[in-house]
């Protein structure tokens, strides 16, 4: 089968993406970024029961698929990003991993065809709880079936297949995306030759579960959530703000913040009118993060993906991590963990790396001393660049 | 001056305490535990401005004051407890430090007169935002002046003075109480001969500030808070629940929870009716903690004390921690930190101990390997018993 020229793919799919902008972006929020969508197999059965009809996945891509179709990297994202990992012709704004993907960068688009998918269940063009159910012409909301990390992995693979790629050179991801990449390996024997898991988790700890449980409760208890039936232009903003602020706290590290904010006062004092208004610079940072997120992310999608992160357990696939990786067909793996990551700590990364080794996968386990915690992959680019560049070289 | 017999103190003050039960306990919540109250100097000026009129402090005590009045230990509490640190004749229910205070225990009541105060600004018998303002006969609510850690320290000292104690043998506390004990040393030269600070903070880190900021916001954004004017029987329960759950997450450690809860399912499945109901045992634990706290604690008091913890900075007293301790007159100090404490981490305890040493105070710094995080002093009794017993011996 001949390679699908990149330009053709893009042209074929752009109109569908444009349609999305009005219909399926998160309610009352920023419209989906330009990109492509592919339909998923219809019906698309889900890991924990139920099926999706007429579902699709939004993706963006960089570089060219070679004629052997064996140079593709499938990139899964964390909980909140879209597929816009780097600038494209259609959307030249910087992506969330702009400094990692491009010609000559660690993920070198002169060599690789890089495909980033918006997770199934998310709200940036892929089918999720904020999408219109074709059966009812209404938004799914809580009628959407439960989404599992496994479903996100399989939907990513189907996206690659729709582009004519049967085996990925690399399946990779960070945070939730790391867990998805792991699930990909367990679920899809020979689906990928290599695996990169960054600050992912094979099974969330009670600490991570507790944090996400409180984040979800903040949304569920916001009267504006209305049992999931909030109007598109009136989402449960207060609950989302709290959820994101708490998330933000767990994505970085106390050490980084001590150096970055210390006990500096917040800039501007307009807020001082209230006796409990923010006083410290770190509170201003949380505020900015919460505002930005709340404007673009759909609360029901957040709840669905957050729950999926809690429930994922790699050991469901064969009884142990090792067994899960045993049939993966993965030849080489890179597992990156960060010393200051409180959410998916280093010992969880070590367990993933160890299971891969035991399953016969040649594995490099990189323990990075970055200060930026769980988010280090977005910030401490030099260290991640070096590891990923060396692995892909 | 002859010692005030313990029995006399108790009798003299009990009627005032009984009055409290109906009038001043947290609104709609458990009434104040039996105990004693003493009036504060009237007016009582506050560290950040404003004065209190007719304020008082609730306390409980154990052991006998000797004739020299030099065997008194003043114990400050964390954010949430009452003065009921151990059982008394008047209230035989177990106290929050029951295994530490008593005849033959680490804080040996055969030798020491132990005095525990309910913090100024709290809601278990001491004057705070939930109290009746004598000037208006209404609850203070947000009309209450800002409370600082320094005010809690001074109110504790005035409580001791009201009992005829001019110099404490030991000022001590854990968590917020540790910060109060430190403030006590800085503010009250010769107020105490010895100091014990457990998992306290000389100045909160941006990480701790961020966590408390989100806790406060959960309450402030609860519509039931009503700008602080909630009816006593209808407090902002949802906000308080979130605040306490988040607090609970930071009071323990991920390692302890991994051992204790793992990924065990929650017991009982009645809650499963909701798609986002708790599934994991750790969520049931958070739920129980939140329910218990929300029943007894006043939300405005919580906001006031939480803000006080953020704003405290020992360096305000003389320009440095060392200078703050320089005039304290403290001869010996014990600083205890816990390796797994994420809220007030070990390096903050080390900074306190170092400053004490530099100020000429003979200091023991104990780094405990307890798994129970910030709350270890309530749980890992053997380790704390050994350190405190040795220091007091």
PDB file of C-alpha atoms in Angstrom, chain B residues 68-287:
ATOM      1  CA  UNK B  68       7.073  27.457  92.815  1.00  0.00           C
ATOM      2  CA  UNK B  69       4.699  27.573  89.836  1.00  0.00           C
ATOM      3  CA  UNK B  70       7.558  26.437  87.655  1.00  0.00           C
ATOM      4  CA  UNK B  71       6.344  23.075  86.456  1.00  0.00           C
ATOM      5  CA  UNK B  72       3.810  24.237  83.864  1.00  0.00           C
ATOM      6  CA  UNK B  73       3.684  23.049  80.264  1.00  0.00           C
ATOM      7  CA  UNK B  74       1.640  25.185  77.891  1.00  0.00           C
ATOM      8  CA  UNK B  75       0.396  23.143  74.948  1.00  0.00           C
ATOM      9  CA  UNK B  76      -0.847  24.771  71.745  1.00  0.00           C
ATOM     10  CA  UNK B  77      -2.941  22.782  69.308  1.00  0.00           C
ATOM     11  CA  UNK B  78      -3.124  22.360  65.568  1.00  0.00           C
ATOM     12  CA  UNK B  79      -5.770  24.046  63.476  1.00  0.00           C
ATOM     13  CA  UNK B  80      -8.672  21.813  64.363  1.00  0.00           C
ATOM     14  CA  UNK B  81      -8.488  20.354  67.891  1.00  0.00           C
ATOM     15  CA  UNK B  82     -10.072  21.681  71.061  1.00  0.00           C
ATOM     16  CA  UNK B  83      -8.237  22.028  74.372  1.00  0.00           C
ATOM     17  CA  UNK B  84      -9.321  18.467  75.184  1.00  0.00           C
ATOM     18  CA  UNK B  85      -5.905  16.884  74.725  1.00  0.00           C
ATOM     19  CA  UNK B  86      -6.627  14.162  77.278  1.00  0.00           C
ATOM     20  CA  UNK B  87      -9.476  12.933  79.458  1.00  0.00           C
ATOM     21  CA  UNK B  88     -10.376  14.996  82.515  1.00  0.00           C
ATOM     22  CA  UNK B  89     -12.733  14.431  85.401  1.00  0.00           C
ATOM     23  CA  UNK B  90     -15.196  16.777  83.778  1.00  0.00           C
ATOM     24  CA  UNK B  91     -14.863  15.132  80.368  1.00  0.00           C
ATOM     25  CA  UNK B  92     -13.606  11.564  80.565  1.00  0.00           C
ATOM     26  CA  UNK B  93     -13.722  11.057  76.796  1.00  0.00           C
ATOM     27  CA  UNK B  94     -10.277  10.418  75.271  1.00  0.00           C
ATOM     28  CA  UNK B  95      -8.447  13.560  74.143  1.00  0.00           C
ATOM     29  CA  UNK B  96      -6.548  14.135  70.921  1.00  0.00           C
ATOM     30  CA  UNK B  97      -3.207  13.338  72.600  1.00  0.00           C
ATOM     31  CA  UNK B  98      -4.525  10.845  75.106  1.00  0.00           C
ATOM     32  CA  UNK B  99      -1.542   8.528  74.851  1.00  0.00           C
ATOM     33  CA  UNK B 100       0.960  11.326  75.485  1.00  0.00           C
ATOM     34  CA  UNK B 101      -0.427  13.153  78.527  1.00  0.00           C
ATOM     35  CA  UNK B 102      -1.011  11.427  81.857  1.00  0.00           C
ATOM     36  CA  UNK B 103       0.631   9.842  84.876  1.00  0.00           C
ATOM     37  CA  UNK B 104       3.785   8.111  83.731  1.00  0.00           C
ATOM     38  CA  UNK B 105       3.314   9.084  80.097  1.00  0.00           C
ATOM     39  CA  UNK B 106       5.780  11.161  78.086  1.00  0.00           C
ATOM     40  CA  UNK B 107       4.173  14.352  79.340  1.00  0.00           C
ATOM     41  CA  UNK B 108       3.988  13.107  82.896  1.00  0.00           C
ATOM     42  CA  UNK B 109       1.205  14.697  84.872  1.00  0.00           C
ATOM     43  CA  UNK B 110       2.700  13.426  88.149  1.00  0.00           C
ATOM     44  CA  UNK B 111       5.471  15.930  87.569  1.00  0.00           C
ATOM     45  CA  UNK B 112       4.041  18.625  85.301  1.00  0.00           C
ATOM     46  CA  UNK B 113       1.012  20.865  85.318  1.00  0.00           C
ATOM     47  CA  UNK B 114      -0.147  20.657  81.723  1.00  0.00           C
ATOM     48  CA  UNK B 115      -2.298  23.383  80.283  1.00  0.00           C
ATOM     49  CA  UNK B 116      -3.812  23.090  76.802  1.00  0.00           C
ATOM     50  CA  UNK B 117      -5.533  26.124  75.290  1.00  0.00           C
ATOM     51  CA  UNK B 118      -8.119  26.313  72.569  1.00  0.00           C
ATOM     52  CA  UNK B 119      -6.605  28.789  70.106  1.00  0.00           C
ATOM     53  CA  UNK B 120      -7.881  32.336  70.024  1.00  0.00           C
ATOM     54  CA  UNK B 121     -10.000  32.454  66.868  1.00  0.00           C
ATOM     55  CA  UNK B 122     -11.123  28.831  67.164  1.00  0.00           C
ATOM     56  CA  UNK B 123     -14.600  27.619  68.063  1.00  0.00           C
ATOM     57  CA  UNK B 124     -14.267  25.325  71.047  1.00  0.00           C
ATOM     58  CA  UNK B 125     -14.873  27.807  73.833  1.00  0.00           C
ATOM     59  CA  UNK B 126     -12.304  30.495  73.046  1.00  0.00           C
ATOM     60  CA  UNK B 127     -13.316  33.780  71.482  1.00  0.00           C
ATOM     61  CA  UNK B 128     -13.421  33.629  67.708  1.00  0.00           C
ATOM     62  CA  UNK B 129     -15.469  34.650  64.678  1.00  0.00           C
ATOM     63  CA  UNK B 130     -18.310  32.348  65.777  1.00  0.00           C
ATOM     64  CA  UNK B 131     -18.513  34.040  69.201  1.00  0.00           C
ATOM     65  CA  UNK B 132     -20.986  36.708  70.242  1.00  0.00           C
ATOM     66  CA  UNK B 133     -19.566  40.214  70.009  1.00  0.00           C
ATOM     67  CA  UNK B 134     -20.484  41.797  73.374  1.00  0.00           C
ATOM     68  CA  UNK B 135     -20.770  45.178  71.647  1.00  0.00           C
ATOM     69  CA  UNK B 136     -23.542  44.055  69.310  1.00  0.00           C
ATOM     70  CA  UNK B 137     -24.876  40.864  70.897  1.00  0.00           C
ATOM     71  CA  UNK B 138     -24.457  39.316  67.430  1.00  0.00           C
ATOM     72  CA  UNK B 139     -21.911  36.796  66.218  1.00  0.00           C
ATOM     73  CA  UNK B 140     -18.734  38.491  65.041  1.00  0.00           C
ATOM     74  CA  UNK B 141     -18.479  36.576  61.772  1.00  0.00           C
ATOM     75  CA  UNK B 142     -16.294  38.635  59.408  1.00  0.00           C
ATOM     76  CA  UNK B 143     -16.389  41.618  61.764  1.00  0.00           C
ATOM     77  CA  UNK B 144     -13.889  39.692  63.850  1.00  0.00           C
ATOM     78  CA  UNK B 145     -10.467  41.327  63.538  1.00  0.00           C
ATOM     79  CA  UNK B 146      -7.697  39.428  61.768  1.00  0.00           C
ATOM     80  CA  UNK B 147      -6.066  36.830  63.990  1.00  0.00           C
ATOM     81  CA  UNK B 148      -2.347  36.134  63.762  1.00  0.00           C
ATOM     82  CA  UNK B 149      -0.278  33.258  65.095  1.00  0.00           C
ATOM     83  CA  UNK B 150       1.257  35.844  67.418  1.00  0.00           C
ATOM     84  CA  UNK B 151      -2.156  36.553  68.962  1.00  0.00           C
ATOM     85  CA  UNK B 152      -2.727  32.876  69.671  1.00  0.00           C
ATOM     86  CA  UNK B 153       0.653  32.750  71.405  1.00  0.00           C
ATOM     87  CA  UNK B 154      -0.027  35.795  73.532  1.00  0.00           C
ATOM     88  CA  UNK B 155      -3.533  34.644  74.420  1.00  0.00           C
ATOM     89  CA  UNK B 156      -2.030  31.353  75.581  1.00  0.00           C
ATOM     90  CA  UNK B 157       0.460  33.177  77.720  1.00  0.00           C
ATOM     91  CA  UNK B 158      -2.268  35.338  79.255  1.00  0.00           C
ATOM     92  CA  UNK B 159      -4.149  32.169  80.076  1.00  0.00           C
ATOM     93  CA  UNK B 160      -1.149  30.895  81.992  1.00  0.00           C
ATOM     94  CA  UNK B 161      -0.748  34.243  83.743  1.00  0.00           C
ATOM     95  CA  UNK B 162      -4.369  34.197  84.784  1.00  0.00           C
ATOM     96  CA  UNK B 163      -3.526  30.964  86.583  1.00  0.00           C
ATOM     97  CA  UNK B 164      -0.619  32.649  88.330  1.00  0.00           C
ATOM     98  CA  UNK B 165       2.126  31.321  86.054  1.00  0.00           C
ATOM     99  CA  UNK B 166       4.617  33.964  84.925  1.00  0.00           C
ATOM    100  CA  UNK B 167       7.094  31.643  83.285  1.00  0.00           C
ATOM    101  CA  UNK B 168       6.308  28.339  81.633  1.00  0.00           C
ATOM    102  CA  UNK B 169       8.661  25.477  82.047  1.00  0.00           C
ATOM    103  CA  UNK B 170       7.784  24.424  78.503  1.00  0.00           C
ATOM    104  CA  UNK B 171       5.877  26.051  75.660  1.00  0.00           C
ATOM    105  CA  UNK B 172       5.049  23.467  73.053  1.00  0.00           C
ATOM    106  CA  UNK B 173       2.812  22.557  70.177  1.00  0.00           C
ATOM    107  CA  UNK B 174       2.483  20.619  66.947  1.00  0.00           C
ATOM    108  CA  UNK B 175       1.505  21.791  63.473  1.00  0.00           C
ATOM    109  CA  UNK B 176      -0.069  25.249  63.894  1.00  0.00           C
ATOM    110  CA  UNK B 177       0.735  24.726  67.579  1.00  0.00           C
ATOM    111  CA  UNK B 178       4.413  24.393  66.698  1.00  0.00           C
ATOM    112  CA  UNK B 179       4.314  27.747  64.925  1.00  0.00           C
ATOM    113  CA  UNK B 180       2.508  29.239  67.924  1.00  0.00           C
ATOM    114  CA  UNK B 181       5.149  27.896  70.292  1.00  0.00           C
ATOM    115  CA  UNK B 182       7.847  29.460  68.108  1.00  0.00           C
ATOM    116  CA  UNK B 183       5.977  32.765  68.066  1.00  0.00           C
ATOM    117  CA  UNK B 184       5.641  32.500  71.826  1.00  0.00           C
ATOM    118  CA  UNK B 185       9.412  32.296  72.178  1.00  0.00           C
ATOM    119  CA  UNK B 186       9.927  35.240  69.846  1.00  0.00           C
ATOM    120  CA  UNK B 187       7.292  37.467  71.447  1.00  0.00           C
ATOM    121  CA  UNK B 188       7.624  36.699  75.120  1.00  0.00           C
ATOM    122  CA  UNK B 189      11.198  36.976  76.399  1.00  0.00           C
ATOM    123  CA  UNK B 190      11.592  34.672  79.359  1.00  0.00           C
ATOM    124  CA  UNK B 191       8.043  33.458  78.853  1.00  0.00           C
ATOM    125  CA  UNK B 192       9.239  29.869  78.715  1.00  0.00           C
ATOM    126  CA  UNK B 193      12.359  28.076  79.844  1.00  0.00           C
ATOM    127  CA  UNK B 194      12.070  25.349  77.214  1.00  0.00           C
ATOM    128  CA  UNK B 195      10.482  24.989  73.805  1.00  0.00           C
ATOM    129  CA  UNK B 196       9.157  22.011  71.870  1.00  0.00           C
ATOM    130  CA  UNK B 197       8.169  22.579  68.258  1.00  0.00           C
ATOM    131  CA  UNK B 198       6.719  19.609  66.400  1.00  0.00           C
ATOM    132  CA  UNK B 199       6.101  19.742  62.640  1.00  0.00           C
ATOM    133  CA  UNK B 200       5.584  23.478  62.848  1.00  0.00           C
ATOM    134  CA  UNK B 201       6.622  26.193  60.474  1.00  0.00           C
ATOM    135  CA  UNK B 202       8.502  29.436  60.888  1.00  0.00           C
ATOM    136  CA  UNK B 203       7.042  30.711  57.606  1.00  0.00           C
ATOM    137  CA  UNK B 204       4.752  28.708  55.350  1.00  0.00           C
ATOM    138  CA  UNK B 205       6.098  27.637  51.980  1.00  0.00           C
ATOM    139  CA  UNK B 206       4.275  28.559  48.764  1.00  0.00           C
ATOM    140  CA  UNK B 207       3.229  24.898  48.519  1.00  0.00           C
ATOM    141  CA  UNK B 208       1.503  24.997  51.922  1.00  0.00           C
ATOM    142  CA  UNK B 209       0.022  28.399  51.097  1.00  0.00           C
ATOM    143  CA  UNK B 210      -1.343  27.094  47.798  1.00  0.00           C
ATOM    144  CA  UNK B 211      -2.999  24.149  49.515  1.00  0.00           C
ATOM    145  CA  UNK B 212      -4.633  26.325  52.148  1.00  0.00           C
ATOM    146  CA  UNK B 213      -5.648  28.879  49.543  1.00  0.00           C
ATOM    147  CA  UNK B 214      -7.588  26.177  47.687  1.00  0.00           C
ATOM    148  CA  UNK B 215      -9.126  24.980  50.953  1.00  0.00           C
ATOM    149  CA  UNK B 216     -10.320  28.482  51.755  1.00  0.00           C
ATOM    150  CA  UNK B 217     -11.606  29.006  48.239  1.00  0.00           C
ATOM    151  CA  UNK B 218     -13.688  25.828  48.514  1.00  0.00           C
ATOM    152  CA  UNK B 219     -15.479  27.427  51.467  1.00  0.00           C
ATOM    153  CA  UNK B 220     -15.637  30.946  50.052  1.00  0.00           C
ATOM    154  CA  UNK B 221     -17.170  29.662  46.787  1.00  0.00           C
ATOM    155  CA  UNK B 222     -19.774  27.500  48.493  1.00  0.00           C
ATOM    156  CA  UNK B 223     -23.025  29.449  48.021  1.00  0.00           C
ATOM    157  CA  UNK B 224     -23.975  28.417  51.554  1.00  0.00           C
ATOM    158  CA  UNK B 225     -21.106  30.470  52.952  1.00  0.00           C
ATOM    159  CA  UNK B 226     -23.165  33.563  52.126  1.00  0.00           C
ATOM    160  CA  UNK B 227     -20.326  36.004  52.622  1.00  0.00           C
ATOM    161  CA  UNK B 228     -19.783  34.572  56.095  1.00  0.00           C
ATOM    162  CA  UNK B 229     -23.393  35.038  57.139  1.00  0.00           C
ATOM    163  CA  UNK B 230     -24.562  31.419  57.000  1.00  0.00           C
ATOM    164  CA  UNK B 231     -27.208  30.441  59.539  1.00  0.00           C
ATOM    165  CA  UNK B 232     -25.724  28.443  62.429  1.00  0.00           C
ATOM    166  CA  UNK B 233     -27.625  25.352  61.381  1.00  0.00           C
ATOM    167  CA  UNK B 234     -26.798  25.658  57.693  1.00  0.00           C
ATOM    168  CA  UNK B 235     -23.065  26.174  57.294  1.00  0.00           C
ATOM    169  CA  UNK B 236     -21.258  25.765  53.946  1.00  0.00           C
ATOM    170  CA  UNK B 237     -20.893  22.009  54.370  1.00  0.00           C
ATOM    171  CA  UNK B 238     -19.783  21.206  50.842  1.00  0.00           C
ATOM    172  CA  UNK B 239     -16.954  23.705  50.970  1.00  0.00           C
ATOM    173  CA  UNK B 240     -15.911  22.485  54.398  1.00  0.00           C
ATOM    174  CA  UNK B 241     -15.981  18.898  53.200  1.00  0.00           C
ATOM    175  CA  UNK B 242     -13.680  19.708  50.301  1.00  0.00           C
ATOM    176  CA  UNK B 243     -11.375  21.735  52.507  1.00  0.00           C
ATOM    177  CA  UNK B 244     -11.075  18.933  55.026  1.00  0.00           C
ATOM    178  CA  UNK B 245     -10.592  16.245  52.427  1.00  0.00           C
ATOM    179  CA  UNK B 246      -7.768  18.210  50.888  1.00  0.00           C
ATOM    180  CA  UNK B 247      -6.329  18.839  54.329  1.00  0.00           C
ATOM    181  CA  UNK B 248      -6.514  15.153  55.132  1.00  0.00           C
ATOM    182  CA  UNK B 249      -4.583  14.322  51.969  1.00  0.00           C
ATOM    183  CA  UNK B 250      -1.758  16.601  53.067  1.00  0.00           C
ATOM    184  CA  UNK B 251      -1.732  15.418  56.685  1.00  0.00           C
ATOM    185  CA  UNK B 252      -0.635  11.884  55.860  1.00  0.00           C
ATOM    186  CA  UNK B 253       1.732  10.431  53.280  1.00  0.00           C
ATOM    187  CA  UNK B 254       1.408   8.607  50.006  1.00  0.00           C
ATOM    188  CA  UNK B 255       3.541   5.798  51.409  1.00  0.00           C
ATOM    189  CA  UNK B 256       1.313   5.263  54.438  1.00  0.00           C
ATOM    190  CA  UNK B 257      -1.782   5.181  52.240  1.00  0.00           C
ATOM    191  CA  UNK B 258      -0.243   2.733  49.829  1.00  0.00           C
ATOM    192  CA  UNK B 259       0.271   0.338  52.709  1.00  0.00           C
ATOM    193  CA  UNK B 260      -3.022   1.104  54.399  1.00  0.00           C
ATOM    194  CA  UNK B 261      -5.465   1.380  51.517  1.00  0.00           C
ATOM    195  CA  UNK B 262      -3.703   0.292  48.346  1.00  0.00           C
ATOM    196  CA  UNK B 263      -6.317   0.087  45.646  1.00  0.00           C
ATOM    197  CA  UNK B 264      -8.846  -1.652  47.862  1.00  0.00           C
ATOM    198  CA  UNK B 265     -12.464  -0.939  46.983  1.00  0.00           C
ATOM    199  CA  UNK B 266     -14.645   1.092  49.301  1.00  0.00           C
ATOM    200  CA  UNK B 267     -16.722  -0.963  51.694  1.00  0.00           C
ATOM    201  CA  UNK B 268     -20.397  -1.061  50.941  1.00  0.00           C
ATOM    202  CA  UNK B 269     -21.616  -0.108  47.530  1.00  0.00           C
ATOM    203  CA  UNK B 270     -24.696   1.941  48.321  1.00  0.00           C
ATOM    204  CA  UNK B 271     -22.930   4.967  46.891  1.00  0.00           C
ATOM    205  CA  UNK B 272     -22.401   3.292  43.529  1.00  0.00           C
ATOM    206  CA  UNK B 273     -25.755   4.647  42.395  1.00  0.00           C
ATOM    207  CA  UNK B 274     -23.923   7.751  41.151  1.00  0.00           C
ATOM    208  CA  UNK B 275     -21.459   7.248  38.279  1.00  0.00           C
ATOM    209  CA  UNK B 276     -18.798   9.302  40.037  1.00  0.00           C
ATOM    210  CA  UNK B 277     -19.374   7.932  43.523  1.00  0.00           C
ATOM    211  CA  UNK B 278     -16.368   6.865  45.607  1.00  0.00           C
ATOM    212  CA  UNK B 279     -14.961   3.481  44.535  1.00  0.00           C
ATOM    213  CA  UNK B 280     -11.779   3.166  46.538  1.00  0.00           C
ATOM    214  CA  UNK B 281     -11.188   2.661  50.244  1.00  0.00           C
ATOM    215  CA  UNK B 282      -9.125   5.845  50.455  1.00  0.00           C
ATOM    216  CA  UNK B 283     -12.154   7.817  49.306  1.00  0.00           C
ATOM    217  CA  UNK B 284     -14.196   6.334  52.145  1.00  0.00           C
ATOM    218  CA  UNK B 285     -11.521   7.472  54.578  1.00  0.00           C
ATOM    219  CA  UNK B 286     -11.631  11.026  53.227  1.00  0.00           C
ATOM    220  CA  UNK B 287     -15.395  10.938  53.463  1.00  0.00           C
TER     221      UNK B 287
END
